[in-house]
Short mmCIF file of C-alpha atoms in Angstrom, two decimals:
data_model
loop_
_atom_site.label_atom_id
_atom_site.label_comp_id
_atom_site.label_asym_id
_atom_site.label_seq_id
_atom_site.Cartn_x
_atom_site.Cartn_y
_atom_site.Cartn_z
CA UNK O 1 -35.09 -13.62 13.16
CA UNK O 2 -34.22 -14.32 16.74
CA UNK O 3 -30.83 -14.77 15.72
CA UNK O 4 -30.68 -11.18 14.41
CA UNK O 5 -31.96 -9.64 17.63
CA UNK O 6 -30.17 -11.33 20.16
CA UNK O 7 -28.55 -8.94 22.65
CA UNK O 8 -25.72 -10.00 21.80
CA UNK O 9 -25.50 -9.37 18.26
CA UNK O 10 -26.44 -6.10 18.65
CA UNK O 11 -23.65 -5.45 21.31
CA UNK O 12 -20.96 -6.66 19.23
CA UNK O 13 -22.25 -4.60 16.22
CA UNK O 14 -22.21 -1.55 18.51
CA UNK O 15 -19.03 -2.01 19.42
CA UNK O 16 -17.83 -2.80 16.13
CA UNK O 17 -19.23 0.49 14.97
CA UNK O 18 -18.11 2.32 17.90
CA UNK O 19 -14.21 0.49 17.31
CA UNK O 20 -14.45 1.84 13.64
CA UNK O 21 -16.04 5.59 14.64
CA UNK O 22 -14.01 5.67 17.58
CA UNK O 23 -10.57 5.46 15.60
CA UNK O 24 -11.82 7.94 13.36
CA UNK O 25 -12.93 9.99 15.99
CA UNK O 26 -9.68 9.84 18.11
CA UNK O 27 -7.83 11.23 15.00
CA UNK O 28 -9.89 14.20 14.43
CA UNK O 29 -9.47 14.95 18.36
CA UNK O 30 -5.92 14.97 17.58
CA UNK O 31 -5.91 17.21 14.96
CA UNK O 32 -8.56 19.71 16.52
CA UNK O 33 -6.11 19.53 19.75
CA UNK O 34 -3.08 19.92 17.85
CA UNK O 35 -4.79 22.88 16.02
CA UNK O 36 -6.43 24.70 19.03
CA UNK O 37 -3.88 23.95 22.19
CA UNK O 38 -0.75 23.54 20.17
CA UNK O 39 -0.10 25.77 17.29
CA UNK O 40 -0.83 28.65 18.84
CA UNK O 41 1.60 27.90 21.31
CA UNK O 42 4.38 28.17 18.63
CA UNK O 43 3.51 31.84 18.29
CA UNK O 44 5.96 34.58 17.12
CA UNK O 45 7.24 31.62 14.97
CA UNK O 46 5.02 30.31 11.70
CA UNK O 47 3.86 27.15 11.68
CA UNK O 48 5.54 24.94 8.99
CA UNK O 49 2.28 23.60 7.90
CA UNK O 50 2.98 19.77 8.38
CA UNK O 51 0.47 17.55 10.67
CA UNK O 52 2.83 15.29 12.69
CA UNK O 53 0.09 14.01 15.38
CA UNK O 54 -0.52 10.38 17.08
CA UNK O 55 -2.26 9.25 19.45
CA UNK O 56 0.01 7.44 21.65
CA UNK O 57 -0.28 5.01 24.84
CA UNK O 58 2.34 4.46 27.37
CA UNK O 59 5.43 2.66 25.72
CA UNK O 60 4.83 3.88 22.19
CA UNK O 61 7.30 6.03 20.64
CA UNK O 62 7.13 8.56 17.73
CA UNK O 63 10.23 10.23 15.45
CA UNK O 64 9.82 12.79 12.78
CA UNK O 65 12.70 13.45 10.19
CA UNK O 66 13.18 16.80 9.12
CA UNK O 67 15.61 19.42 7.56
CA UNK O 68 16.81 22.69 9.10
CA UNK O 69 17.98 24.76 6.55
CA UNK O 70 20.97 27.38 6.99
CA UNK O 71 20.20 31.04 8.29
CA UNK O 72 16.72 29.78 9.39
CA UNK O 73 15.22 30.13 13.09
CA UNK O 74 12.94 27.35 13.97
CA UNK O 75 11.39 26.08 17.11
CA UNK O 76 10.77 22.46 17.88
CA UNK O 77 8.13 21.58 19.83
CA UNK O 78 6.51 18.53 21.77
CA UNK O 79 2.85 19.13 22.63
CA UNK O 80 0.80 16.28 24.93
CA UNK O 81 -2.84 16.13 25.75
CA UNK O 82 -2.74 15.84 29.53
CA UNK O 83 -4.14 12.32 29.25
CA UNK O 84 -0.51 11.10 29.28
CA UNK O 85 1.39 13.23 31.65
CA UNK O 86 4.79 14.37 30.47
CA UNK O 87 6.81 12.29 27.82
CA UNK O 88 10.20 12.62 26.95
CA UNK O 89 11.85 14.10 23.95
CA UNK O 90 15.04 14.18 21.74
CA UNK O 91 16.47 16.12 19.16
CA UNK O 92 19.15 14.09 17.29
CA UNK O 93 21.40 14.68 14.62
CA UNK O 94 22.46 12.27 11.74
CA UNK O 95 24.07 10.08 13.93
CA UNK O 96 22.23 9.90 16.57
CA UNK O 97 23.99 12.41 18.73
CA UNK O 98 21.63 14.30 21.11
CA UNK O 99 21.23 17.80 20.25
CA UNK O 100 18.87 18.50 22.98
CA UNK O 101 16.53 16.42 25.43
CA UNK O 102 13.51 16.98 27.32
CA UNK O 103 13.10 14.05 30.00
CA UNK O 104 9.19 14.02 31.95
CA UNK O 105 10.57 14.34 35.43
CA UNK O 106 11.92 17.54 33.96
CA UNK O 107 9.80 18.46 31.06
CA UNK O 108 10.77 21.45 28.39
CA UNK O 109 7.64 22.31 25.86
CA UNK O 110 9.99 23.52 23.49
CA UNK O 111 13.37 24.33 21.64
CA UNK O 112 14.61 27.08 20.05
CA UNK O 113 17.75 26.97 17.49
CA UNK O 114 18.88 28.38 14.59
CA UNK O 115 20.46 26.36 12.00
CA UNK O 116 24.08 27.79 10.97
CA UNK O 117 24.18 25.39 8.29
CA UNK O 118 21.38 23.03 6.78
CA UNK O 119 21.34 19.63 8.78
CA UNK O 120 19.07 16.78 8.32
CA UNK O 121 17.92 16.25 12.39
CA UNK O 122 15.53 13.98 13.70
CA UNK O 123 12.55 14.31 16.61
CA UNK O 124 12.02 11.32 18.74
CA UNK O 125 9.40 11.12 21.43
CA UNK O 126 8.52 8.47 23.60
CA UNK O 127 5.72 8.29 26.55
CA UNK O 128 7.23 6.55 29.57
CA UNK O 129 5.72 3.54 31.16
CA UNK O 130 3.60 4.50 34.58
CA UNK O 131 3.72 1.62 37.26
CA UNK O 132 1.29 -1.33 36.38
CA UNK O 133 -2.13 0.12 36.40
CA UNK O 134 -4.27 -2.02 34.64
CA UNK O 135 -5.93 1.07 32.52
CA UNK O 136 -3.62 2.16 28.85
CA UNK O 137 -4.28 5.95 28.62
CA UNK O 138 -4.18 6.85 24.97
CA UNK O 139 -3.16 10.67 24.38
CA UNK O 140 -2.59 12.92 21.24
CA UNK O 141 1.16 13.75 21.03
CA UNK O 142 1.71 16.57 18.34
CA UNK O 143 5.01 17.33 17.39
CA UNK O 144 4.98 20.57 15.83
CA UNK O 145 7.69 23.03 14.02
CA UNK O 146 7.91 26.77 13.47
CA UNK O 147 10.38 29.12 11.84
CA UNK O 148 10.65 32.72 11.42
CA UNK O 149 10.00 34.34 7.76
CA UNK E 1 -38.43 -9.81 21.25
CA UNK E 2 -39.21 -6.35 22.45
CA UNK E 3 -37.64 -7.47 25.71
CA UNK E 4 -34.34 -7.77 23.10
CA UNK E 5 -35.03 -4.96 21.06
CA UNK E 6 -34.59 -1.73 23.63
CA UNK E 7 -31.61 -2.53 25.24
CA UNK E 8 -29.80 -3.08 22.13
CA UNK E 9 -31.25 -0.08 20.92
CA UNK E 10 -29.98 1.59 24.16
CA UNK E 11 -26.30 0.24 23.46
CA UNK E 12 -26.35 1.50 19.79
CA UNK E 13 -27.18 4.70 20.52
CA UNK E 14 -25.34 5.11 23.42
CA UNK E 15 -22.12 3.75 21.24
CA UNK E 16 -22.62 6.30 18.29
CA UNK E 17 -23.53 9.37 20.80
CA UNK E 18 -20.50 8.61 22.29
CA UNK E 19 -17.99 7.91 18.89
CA UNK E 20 -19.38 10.03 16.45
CA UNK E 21 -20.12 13.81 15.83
CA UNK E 22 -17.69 16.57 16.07
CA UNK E 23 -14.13 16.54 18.19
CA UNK E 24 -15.67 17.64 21.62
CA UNK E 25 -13.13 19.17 24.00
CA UNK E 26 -12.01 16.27 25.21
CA UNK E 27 -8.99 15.29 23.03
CA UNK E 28 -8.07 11.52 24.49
CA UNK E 29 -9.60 8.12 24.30
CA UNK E 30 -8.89 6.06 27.03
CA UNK E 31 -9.13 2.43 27.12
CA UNK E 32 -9.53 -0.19 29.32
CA UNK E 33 -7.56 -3.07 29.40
CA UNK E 34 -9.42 -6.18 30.27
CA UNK E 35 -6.32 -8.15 29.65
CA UNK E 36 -3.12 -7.97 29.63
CA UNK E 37 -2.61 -9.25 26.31
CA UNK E 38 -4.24 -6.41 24.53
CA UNK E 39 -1.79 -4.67 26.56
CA UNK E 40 0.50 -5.95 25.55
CA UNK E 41 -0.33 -5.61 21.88
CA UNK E 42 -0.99 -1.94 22.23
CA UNK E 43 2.71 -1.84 24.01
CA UNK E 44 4.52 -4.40 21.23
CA UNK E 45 3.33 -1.82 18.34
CA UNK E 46 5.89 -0.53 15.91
CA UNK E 47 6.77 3.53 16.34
CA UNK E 48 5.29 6.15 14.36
CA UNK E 49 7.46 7.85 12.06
CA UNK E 50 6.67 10.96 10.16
CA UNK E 51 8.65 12.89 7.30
CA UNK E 52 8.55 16.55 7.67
CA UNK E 53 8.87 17.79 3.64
CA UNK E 54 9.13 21.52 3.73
CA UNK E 55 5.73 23.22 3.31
CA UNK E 56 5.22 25.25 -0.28
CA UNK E 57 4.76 28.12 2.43
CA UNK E 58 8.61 27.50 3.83
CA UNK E 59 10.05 26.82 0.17
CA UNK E 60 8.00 29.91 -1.17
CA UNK E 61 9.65 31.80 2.03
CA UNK E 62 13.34 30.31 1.25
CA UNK E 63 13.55 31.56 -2.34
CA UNK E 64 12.22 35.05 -1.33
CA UNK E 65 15.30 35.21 1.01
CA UNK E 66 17.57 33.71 -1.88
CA UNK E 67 16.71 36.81 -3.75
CA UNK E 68 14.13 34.99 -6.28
CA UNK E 69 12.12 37.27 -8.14
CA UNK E 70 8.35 36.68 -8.84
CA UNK E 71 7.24 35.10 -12.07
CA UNK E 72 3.68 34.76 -12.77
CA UNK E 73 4.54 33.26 -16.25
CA UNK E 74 6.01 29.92 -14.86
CA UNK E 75 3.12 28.36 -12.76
CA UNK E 76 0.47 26.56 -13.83
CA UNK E 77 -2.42 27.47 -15.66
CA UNK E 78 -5.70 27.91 -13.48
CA UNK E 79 -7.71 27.18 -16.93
CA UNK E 80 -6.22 23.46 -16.50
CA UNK E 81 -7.98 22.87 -13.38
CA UNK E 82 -11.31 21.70 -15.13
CA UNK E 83 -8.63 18.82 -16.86
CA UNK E 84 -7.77 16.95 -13.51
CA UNK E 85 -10.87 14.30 -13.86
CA UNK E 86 -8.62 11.44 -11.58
CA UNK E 87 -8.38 11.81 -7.85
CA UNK E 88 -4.31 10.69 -8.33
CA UNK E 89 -4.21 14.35 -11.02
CA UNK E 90 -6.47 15.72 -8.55
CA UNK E 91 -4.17 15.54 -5.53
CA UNK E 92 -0.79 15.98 -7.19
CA UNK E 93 -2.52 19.26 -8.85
CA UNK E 94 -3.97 20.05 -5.60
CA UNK E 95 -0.38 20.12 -4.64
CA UNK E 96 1.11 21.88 -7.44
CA UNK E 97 -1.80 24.84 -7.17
CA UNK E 98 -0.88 24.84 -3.56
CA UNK E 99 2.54 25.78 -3.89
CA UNK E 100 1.60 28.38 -6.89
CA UNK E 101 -0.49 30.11 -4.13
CA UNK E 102 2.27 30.16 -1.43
CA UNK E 103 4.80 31.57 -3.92
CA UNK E 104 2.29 34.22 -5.44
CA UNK E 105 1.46 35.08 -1.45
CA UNK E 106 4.62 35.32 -0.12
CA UNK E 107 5.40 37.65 -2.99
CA UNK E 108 2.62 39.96 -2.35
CA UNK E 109 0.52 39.41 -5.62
CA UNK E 110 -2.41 39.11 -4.12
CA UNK E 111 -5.20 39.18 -6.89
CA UNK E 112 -3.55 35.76 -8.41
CA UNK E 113 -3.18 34.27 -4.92
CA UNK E 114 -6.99 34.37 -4.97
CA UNK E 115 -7.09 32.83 -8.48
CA UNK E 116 -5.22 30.32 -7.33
CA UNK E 117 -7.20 29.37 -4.16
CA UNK E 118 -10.24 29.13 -6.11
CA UNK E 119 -8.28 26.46 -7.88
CA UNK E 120 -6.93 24.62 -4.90
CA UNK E 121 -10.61 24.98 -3.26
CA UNK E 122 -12.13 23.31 -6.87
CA UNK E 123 -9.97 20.65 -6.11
CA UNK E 124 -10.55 19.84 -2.61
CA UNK E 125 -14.23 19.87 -3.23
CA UNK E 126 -13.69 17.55 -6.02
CA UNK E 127 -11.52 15.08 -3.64
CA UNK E 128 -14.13 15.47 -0.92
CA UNK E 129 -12.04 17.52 1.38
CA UNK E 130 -14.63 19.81 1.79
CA UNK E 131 -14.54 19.93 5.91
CA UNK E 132 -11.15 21.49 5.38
CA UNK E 133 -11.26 23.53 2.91
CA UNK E 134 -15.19 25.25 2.03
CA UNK E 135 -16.38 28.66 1.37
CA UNK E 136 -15.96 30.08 4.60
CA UNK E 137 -11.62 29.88 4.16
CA UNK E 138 -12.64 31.28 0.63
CA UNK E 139 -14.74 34.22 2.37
CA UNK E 140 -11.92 34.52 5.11
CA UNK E 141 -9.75 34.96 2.65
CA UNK E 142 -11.10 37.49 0.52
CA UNK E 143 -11.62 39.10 3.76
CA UNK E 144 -8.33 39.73 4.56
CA UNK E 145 -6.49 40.07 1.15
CA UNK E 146 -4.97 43.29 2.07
CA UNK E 147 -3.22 41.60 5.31
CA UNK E 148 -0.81 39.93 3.92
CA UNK E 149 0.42 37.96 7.45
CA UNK E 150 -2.97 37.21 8.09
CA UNK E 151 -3.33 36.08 4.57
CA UNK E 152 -0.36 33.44 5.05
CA UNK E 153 -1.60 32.03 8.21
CA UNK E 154 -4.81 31.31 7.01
CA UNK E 155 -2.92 29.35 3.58
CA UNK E 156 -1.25 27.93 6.47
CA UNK E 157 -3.60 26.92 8.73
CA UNK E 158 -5.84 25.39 5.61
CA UNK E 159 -3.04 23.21 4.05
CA UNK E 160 -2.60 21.91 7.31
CA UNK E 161 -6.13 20.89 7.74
CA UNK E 162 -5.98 19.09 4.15
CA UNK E 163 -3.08 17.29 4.83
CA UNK E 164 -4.47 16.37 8.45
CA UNK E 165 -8.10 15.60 7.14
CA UNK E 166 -6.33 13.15 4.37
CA UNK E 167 -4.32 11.69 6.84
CA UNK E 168 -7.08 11.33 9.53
CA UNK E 169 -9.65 9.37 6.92
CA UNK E 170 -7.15 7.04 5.92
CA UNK E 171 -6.40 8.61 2.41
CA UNK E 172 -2.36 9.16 3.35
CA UNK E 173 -1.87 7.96 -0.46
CA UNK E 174 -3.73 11.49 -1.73
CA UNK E 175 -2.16 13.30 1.19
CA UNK E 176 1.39 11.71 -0.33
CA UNK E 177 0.62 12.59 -3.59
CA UNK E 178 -0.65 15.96 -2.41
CA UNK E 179 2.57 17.26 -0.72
CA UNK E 180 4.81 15.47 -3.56
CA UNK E 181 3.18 17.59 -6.26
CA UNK E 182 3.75 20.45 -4.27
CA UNK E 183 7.28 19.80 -3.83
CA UNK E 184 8.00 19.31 -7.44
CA UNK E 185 5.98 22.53 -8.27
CA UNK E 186 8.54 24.35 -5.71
CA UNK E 187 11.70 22.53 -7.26
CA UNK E 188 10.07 23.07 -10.51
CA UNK E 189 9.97 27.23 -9.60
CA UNK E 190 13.34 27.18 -7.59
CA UNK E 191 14.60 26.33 -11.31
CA UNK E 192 13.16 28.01 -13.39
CA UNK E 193 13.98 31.25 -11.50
CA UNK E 194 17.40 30.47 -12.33
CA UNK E 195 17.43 30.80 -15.79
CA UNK E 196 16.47 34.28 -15.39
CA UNK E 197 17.90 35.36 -11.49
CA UNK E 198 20.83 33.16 -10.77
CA UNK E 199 21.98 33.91 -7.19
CA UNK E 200 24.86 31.70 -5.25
CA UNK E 201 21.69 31.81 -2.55
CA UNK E 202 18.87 29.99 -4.89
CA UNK E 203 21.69 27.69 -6.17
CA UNK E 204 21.95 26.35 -2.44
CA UNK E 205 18.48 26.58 -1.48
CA UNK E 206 18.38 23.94 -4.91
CA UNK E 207 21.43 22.00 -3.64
CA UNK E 208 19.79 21.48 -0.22
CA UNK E 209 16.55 19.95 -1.44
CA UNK E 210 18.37 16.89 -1.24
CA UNK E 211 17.44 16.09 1.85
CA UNK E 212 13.78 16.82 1.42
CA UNK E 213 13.92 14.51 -1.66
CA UNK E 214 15.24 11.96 0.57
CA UNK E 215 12.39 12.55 2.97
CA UNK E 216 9.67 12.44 0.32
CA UNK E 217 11.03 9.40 -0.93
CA UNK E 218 10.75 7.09 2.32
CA UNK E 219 7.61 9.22 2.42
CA UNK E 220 5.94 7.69 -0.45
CA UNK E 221 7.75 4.53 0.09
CA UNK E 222 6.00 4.59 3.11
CA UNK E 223 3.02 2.99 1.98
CA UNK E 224 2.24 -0.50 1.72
CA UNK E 225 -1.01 -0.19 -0.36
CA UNK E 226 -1.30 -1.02 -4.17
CA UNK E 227 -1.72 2.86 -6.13
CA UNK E 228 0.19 2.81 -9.64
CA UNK E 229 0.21 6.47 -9.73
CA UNK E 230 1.83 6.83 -6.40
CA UNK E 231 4.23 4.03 -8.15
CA UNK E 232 5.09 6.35 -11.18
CA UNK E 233 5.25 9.54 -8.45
CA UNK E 234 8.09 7.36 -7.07
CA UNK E 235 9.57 6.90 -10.33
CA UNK E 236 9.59 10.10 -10.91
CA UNK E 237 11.58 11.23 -7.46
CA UNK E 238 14.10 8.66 -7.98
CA UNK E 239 14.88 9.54 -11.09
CA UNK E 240 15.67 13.19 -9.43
CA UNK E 241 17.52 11.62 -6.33
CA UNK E 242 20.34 10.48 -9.03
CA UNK E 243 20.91 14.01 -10.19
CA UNK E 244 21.06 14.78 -6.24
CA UNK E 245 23.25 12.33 -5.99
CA UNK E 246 26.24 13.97 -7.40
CA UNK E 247 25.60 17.23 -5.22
CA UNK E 248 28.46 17.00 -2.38
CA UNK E 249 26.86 17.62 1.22
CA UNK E 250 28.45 17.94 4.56
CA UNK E 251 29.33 15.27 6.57
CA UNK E 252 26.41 14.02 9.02
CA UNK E 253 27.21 15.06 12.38
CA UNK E 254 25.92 18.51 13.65
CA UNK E 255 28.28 20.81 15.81
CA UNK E 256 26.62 22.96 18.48
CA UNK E 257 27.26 26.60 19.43
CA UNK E 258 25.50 29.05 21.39
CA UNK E 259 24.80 32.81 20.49
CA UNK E 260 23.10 35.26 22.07
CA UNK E 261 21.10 32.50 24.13
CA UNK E 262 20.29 30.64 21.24
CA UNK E 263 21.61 27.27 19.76
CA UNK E 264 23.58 27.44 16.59
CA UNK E 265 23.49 23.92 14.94
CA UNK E 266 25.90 23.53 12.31
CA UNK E 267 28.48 26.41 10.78
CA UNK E 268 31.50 25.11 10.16
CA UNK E 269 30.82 23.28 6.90
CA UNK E 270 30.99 24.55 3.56
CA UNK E 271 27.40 24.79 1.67
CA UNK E 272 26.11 22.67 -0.42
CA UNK E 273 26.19 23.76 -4.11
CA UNK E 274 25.24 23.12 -7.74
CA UNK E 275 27.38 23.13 -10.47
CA UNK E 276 26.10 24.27 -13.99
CA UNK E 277 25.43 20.99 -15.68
CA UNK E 278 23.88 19.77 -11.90
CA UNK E 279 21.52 23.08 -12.10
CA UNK E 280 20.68 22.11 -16.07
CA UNK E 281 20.09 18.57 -15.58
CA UNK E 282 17.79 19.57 -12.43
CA UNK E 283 16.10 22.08 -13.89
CA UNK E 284 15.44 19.88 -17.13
CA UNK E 285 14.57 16.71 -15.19
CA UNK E 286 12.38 19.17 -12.77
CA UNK E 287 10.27 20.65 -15.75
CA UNK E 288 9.67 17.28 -17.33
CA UNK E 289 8.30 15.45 -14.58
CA UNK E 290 6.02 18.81 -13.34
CA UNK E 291 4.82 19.07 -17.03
CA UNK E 292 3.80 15.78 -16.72
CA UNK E 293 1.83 16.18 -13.44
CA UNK E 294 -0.25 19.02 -15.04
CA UNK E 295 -0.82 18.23 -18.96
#
């Protein structure tokens, strides 16, 4: 009986709780901030429907694979909570080749392209490492697609 | 043991105010480091990778512009949706209805895009999905029937919140299954279309699913936990990747232009393309596994 009231029980089962709710939670921030600041931002393009979110800290990196297929206008696009600052971002082809890049000291939200032929390409995005602060800021990164009907 | 009792009270409650309830407007989580090790952890963590399968809503829009006609006659039955009594038939079926609404949407026939959400919405109650998908979308939908863009966005915007709801409670094995049933049921239409509205254009859009097989494949490869249906979905896409095997794409390597302002990626190489016997076996191999997905 002592044993299951001591203060520190209970503190440890709070923060289990809180570890477990708090992932959760941090996921459905994600998606309700890639679905109220980003999509809209891809606007006059349609949104391609896919969730491509994370919630990233400083170091981390994220890729998505996708297909551009021929005729087709699409725009790429990186979107950050402001949590993490600017991150950097690269389009790349098959082999690796940059198509276009987006570096934080110089920061492009998005890309626009049209694909003259239908090429597997690839998004990579990673959040650069600031200084030596002893605080990890974790931030949703959606990286989000559009193309025109 | 009162003394005990309210602050851990305090801390409890304090802990759930703060995790739990609805996304509040503040969209990050930040933590702090006591050590360096966790840290370094966080830091040492492999990269997230995601594979971007075309939506039903993009392959629904491709074959419209590769001059595919509209056939109610080929999708499924929304009398079978009472059958799916397994979440693994639930989700691929969720899929598969999906992609029969995007298809019957982008084509304008309105009155069976509605049937069609009623069977998608059946479905995500049934799978519990019910924050994404409830009687409000239904009610917004019916609400704007006769706005066809509007209409879209809001198909849009819902499969979206499926997929992201799956993915967010840890059920990325029904999300998997979700988006490969919907990806047969396209390849599965793509086909059959054929047979009566053979275009040059619907041949390619075909040929070029290739590389959204490929996708789906590390897709569902993707997970590590133990799901035999998910097993026999794989199966069933690698069975398909051999007959895309034989299809001859360009080389990787995309070439860059500009026009009017605009990238051009790609251009110069010839497109991909089916032959007969490549469109038969597809088509046949394509029907067999979708029939098996919804009978």
């Amino acid at each position: 009986m002592r044993n299951m009231l001591s203060p520190s029980l209970f503190v440890r089962s709070a923060l289990l709780v809180c570890a477990v709710a708090g992932g959760l939670s941090a996921s459905a921030q994600c998606r309700s901030f890639a679905k109220n600041k980003c999509v809209p931002e891809l606007a006059p393009y349609k949104f391609n429907e896919t969730f491509n979110a994370a919630q990233l800290a400083p170091g981390e990196e994220a890729e998505v694979n996708l297909t551009f297929y021929s005729g087709q206008e699409y725009r790429v696009m990186v979107c950050t909570h402001p949590i993490l600052g600017e991150v950097n971002w690269k389009l790349v082809d098959e082999n690796n080749k940059i198509v276009f890049e987006s570096l934080a000291d110089e920061p492009k939200k998005f890309f626009d392209l049209k694909a003259g032929s239908t090429v597997p390409m690839k998004v990579v995005v990673w959040v650069p490492n600031k200084g030596s602060s002893s605080m990890v800021h974790v931030g949703c990164v959606a990286i989000m697609v559009g193309f025109k009907e | 043991m009162r003394k005990y009792l309210w602050p851990a009270a305090f801390i409890v409650a304090a802990s759930l105010a703060g995790c739990g309830g609805e996304p509040a407007a503040q969209d990050q989580l930040t933590v702090d480091t006591a050590t360096d090790s966790t840290k370094e952890e966080r830091m040492a963590k492999t990269k997230k990778i995601f594979y971007n399968i075309p939506s039903p809503m993009e392959t629904a829009a491709l074959l419209k512009k590769a001059g595919a006609q509209y056939n109610s006659k080929i999708l499924n039955d929304v009398k079978n949706v009472d059958k799916y009594t397994a979440a693994s038939q639930q989700a691929l079926n969720l899929g598969v209805y999906g992609a029969d609404l995007s298809y019957a949407s982008v084509f304008n026939h309105t009155q069976e895009s509605m049937f069609y959400t009623s069977c998608s919405r059946k479905l995500a109650d049934r799978l519990g999905v019910t924050n994404a998908f409830n009687d409000s979308t239904l009610e917004l939908m019916q609400s704007k029937m006769n706005d066809r863009d509007a209409l879209l966005d809001i198909i849009s915007t819902t499969y979206w919140d499926v997929d992201a709801y799956l993915k967010e409670n840890g059920r990325d094995n029904i999300s998997a299954l979700m988006i490969a049933g919907g990806w047969v049921e396209g390849l599965y239409v793509a086909t059959q279309v054929t047979t009566t509205n053979d275009t040059p254009d619907l041949r390619r859009r075909i040929a070029e699913q290739k590389h959204a097989l490929d996708d789906l494949v590390a897709l569902v490869s993707s997970y590590g936990v133990e799901d035999a249906r998910l097993d026999g979905v794989k199966g069933d896409l690698a069975a398909l990747q051999e007959l895309f095997k034989e299809i001859k794409t360009p080389e990787p390597g995309a070439t860059t232009t500009e026009e009017n302002g605009v990238t051009v990626i790609g251009g110069n190489e010839p497109p991909a393309t089916l032959t007969d016997d490549q469109l038969t076996a597809i088509r046949d191999k394509a029907a067999s596994i979708r029939n098996s997905y919804i009978n």
